[in-house]
């Protein structure tokens, strides 16, 4: 087993809203080994982005612990976080709004280098910037271009180059390909994979698209309404999905084949409600087909290990065990 | 790794260059811009051509109230002064007051607006309520009060007018800072570890400029009118300076026998404000991101 | 030709802007049979939405202009209709579902009123009757009748898209244009909405043009598929033909880019490069610069559609070569 790079323990983030306390993230725990990828999957509003941003301390967590590289950074101030920013970076979802439209490609990519004083001297910085552009597959002649002149794929490459500029250990990728066309998606996914191999990066890959994480992740965590409902190695979760929500999520993906045998679709009823003022019941209760009112309405299940490294939070399954 | 086939050369233009390119395609804006540039040049040159004491304010009763002619293109006023010279020379007052008041207002307004918009909460409440109070008093009233307290002089007029500008800039700056603040690239800047002041100066303010630039041109126009109105009322630039509003006021007594005394300064004010508005409209279109492909 | 609800022939649509002329749709021909669903597949900027707007004759003009071609809707040409006929046609014969359910609804009207309004526009019935019909429509799309008096902001994204569908179907159109109807929705909700659309169009004997970039959605719903690239159809045929006998290199590239067809560890094969600038299309075949099979000939002339058998057509010059097969010859 490799070294644990990041450990998140019982992370919570509550927001106060006019209608009550919103449990955006509610008791999420996981660990990531160096050089591995954890995929966090869920639908909009499940708290996956909030989790990612809390780890980077862009959002102050309400409770829990974040231990990065042996340091407990939960209560670090912004000033204390500053040096750590070179070790953990983020790739944003929207390549159109995550780049300052008034900066050229050169300025965008060199900004992290200059801000963290990683290099000094104009020539040095320029050399490193061009190196980064080559790494992410951006032609040199684009260095004076502006984001609005480039397509989504190239902009996302700028985002990747910016994240790489500080030689980070951990990159949180927040839906890095969901705004891109399929053919471009594949380019960026391949790029991220190559970079992981070459630079030994650790990824947290946040996405709503199970097919993307399947391709990419070592471990997968499925989130629903702020909680983790299932967590397992990637192959295991696809071969043996256990939580009813994971099953529904998997079968909801339309499969692009015709004439070949397809699993029967299991549609789930209803939609995610917002996690405000939650009673102590299973959060999937209203949409679940296998639930047992006597138990599921009374108790919010916790993760139980059903086979090595495979955790599920479901009352029914916990009872069987 | 995927290679990009970048065969076609890309011409790179910054947002400013892009805006300029669109602006010069707009006829109205170009006319406005040329008029204003000419006005600026003229008002500078007039200082070298005319001597203030002899050409602009010296009395020459022998030539009083002459209609426009080859000798006096715009005629002479009741004290025999050449109106053409006075109009050219007077451009500097209008421009100085317009630009000056707007510039001071801009600095104060954008600072307050940026603070209010960025921090929100109580800070925002306090700043905006003060601004609301100023906004609810008629502009001319504020100006009249300030000028009567401090006395009539060009500088006092400037101070009086910059209040109005500042309130208007505060509102605009606050609104655009609030939108920009939530953009992902600002979050990206946080995530990079930039200190707050740097984020505001480097990433937020430059991206709020579009509506502010438009407002600058339009406000210079309104301020010039306000300054002229105050001069017309006799509490603006003190006589005998050839301020357009003051000239208009002097011409009032001769509106029947020498109407050009009123008409010419009036046209000067109108054309300047029109040019500013044309330019402002052109800028608004040129800066509008929706026009972009 | 009575078995076709829609026949588009040689359609050319251009957008003329200050910076130049964009040929958004070029020589586009396709047809949709009655009770059939055609999937129009392509990436951003391929001209899919322009095609749909042309069918409603709703191209914003300026800058857009339908240069030539004809669009026969159930026997009459949409492009020669006057305003009155167009208004009758929209909603009555053809209805459209837009991608974003947030902006497609009026925030200050209750959803019942909005459905009723579209019924009243096309049928002479009283307010009360139309409201009754609106409630029926809501029930049909799986929303409780009692919610007819709620406002759009009280609904979630999936529910709003259901409302949009109810409005579109309120007047029993013959043809439904669905422009990325599920793209803005979560996967589990997408599955629900797709099932709903599928069920409703079979029940009501409707035809549909489904615009999407998601080949998975196409496989679920469509009978026929047209693949668009840079304003042209590059491959068209039945869904089985497109999916199982893929002929165009671009279609092949799209399939190879999909992560969900791959096993873990298997490498994705993306299409190199990016969509060409529509203002400055390369000469010859637009896909040639990105195509692994392209030869010099491809850069010279634009390929026409070539018949491959059945209803399968492909626009690719490589098929001039003997024994050409995708993946086989490189």
PDB file of C-alpha atoms in Angstrom, chain A residues 100-114 125 129 133 143-147 158 162, chain B residues 14 192 202-203:
ATOM      1  CA  UNK A 100      -9.773  35.701 -16.767  1.00  0.00           C
ATOM      2  CA  UNK A 101     -10.806  37.011 -20.205  1.00  0.00           C
ATOM      3  CA  UNK A 102      -8.329  39.885 -20.016  1.00  0.00           C
ATOM      4  CA  UNK A 103      -5.234  37.748 -19.680  1.00  0.00           C
ATOM      5  CA  UNK A 104      -3.346  36.160 -22.547  1.00  0.00           C
ATOM      6  CA  UNK A 105      -2.441  32.478 -22.529  1.00  0.00           C
ATOM      7  CA  UNK A 106       1.089  33.393 -21.470  1.00  0.00           C
ATOM      8  CA  UNK A 107      -0.133  35.516 -18.562  1.00  0.00           C
ATOM      9  CA  UNK A 108      -2.649  32.903 -17.486  1.00  0.00           C
ATOM     10  CA  UNK A 109      -0.161  30.062 -17.331  1.00  0.00           C
ATOM     11  CA  UNK A 110       2.675  32.080 -15.827  1.00  0.00           C
ATOM     12  CA  UNK A 111       0.484  33.629 -13.120  1.00  0.00           C
ATOM     13  CA  UNK A 112       0.884  30.738 -10.648  1.00  0.00           C
ATOM     14  CA  UNK A 113       4.638  30.672 -11.231  1.00  0.00           C
ATOM     15  CA  UNK A 114       4.964  34.392 -10.589  1.00  0.00           C
ATOM     16  CA  UNK A 125       9.393  32.116 -16.510  1.00  0.00           C
ATOM     17  CA  UNK A 129       5.470  28.531 -19.530  1.00  0.00           C
ATOM     18  CA  UNK A 133       2.158  24.634 -23.006  1.00  0.00           C
ATOM     19  CA  UNK A 143       0.981  32.158 -26.307  1.00  0.00           C
ATOM     20  CA  UNK A 144      -0.334  35.613 -27.069  1.00  0.00           C
ATOM     21  CA  UNK A 145      -3.890  34.508 -27.740  1.00  0.00           C
ATOM     22  CA  UNK A 146      -6.759  35.313 -25.441  1.00  0.00           C
ATOM     23  CA  UNK A 147      -9.241  32.795 -24.060  1.00  0.00           C
ATOM     24  CA  UNK A 158      -4.865  26.149 -20.290  1.00  0.00           C
ATOM     25  CA  UNK A 162      -2.189  26.431 -14.796  1.00  0.00           C
TER      26      UNK A 162
ATOM     27  CA  UNK B  14      -6.781  41.390 -26.705  1.00  0.00           C
ATOM     28  CA  UNK B 192      -3.959  30.015  -6.443  1.00  0.00           C
ATOM     29  CA  UNK B 202      -5.973  42.320 -11.003  1.00  0.00           C
ATOM     30  CA  UNK B 203      -8.976  40.167 -11.767  1.00  0.00           C
TER      31      UNK B 203
END
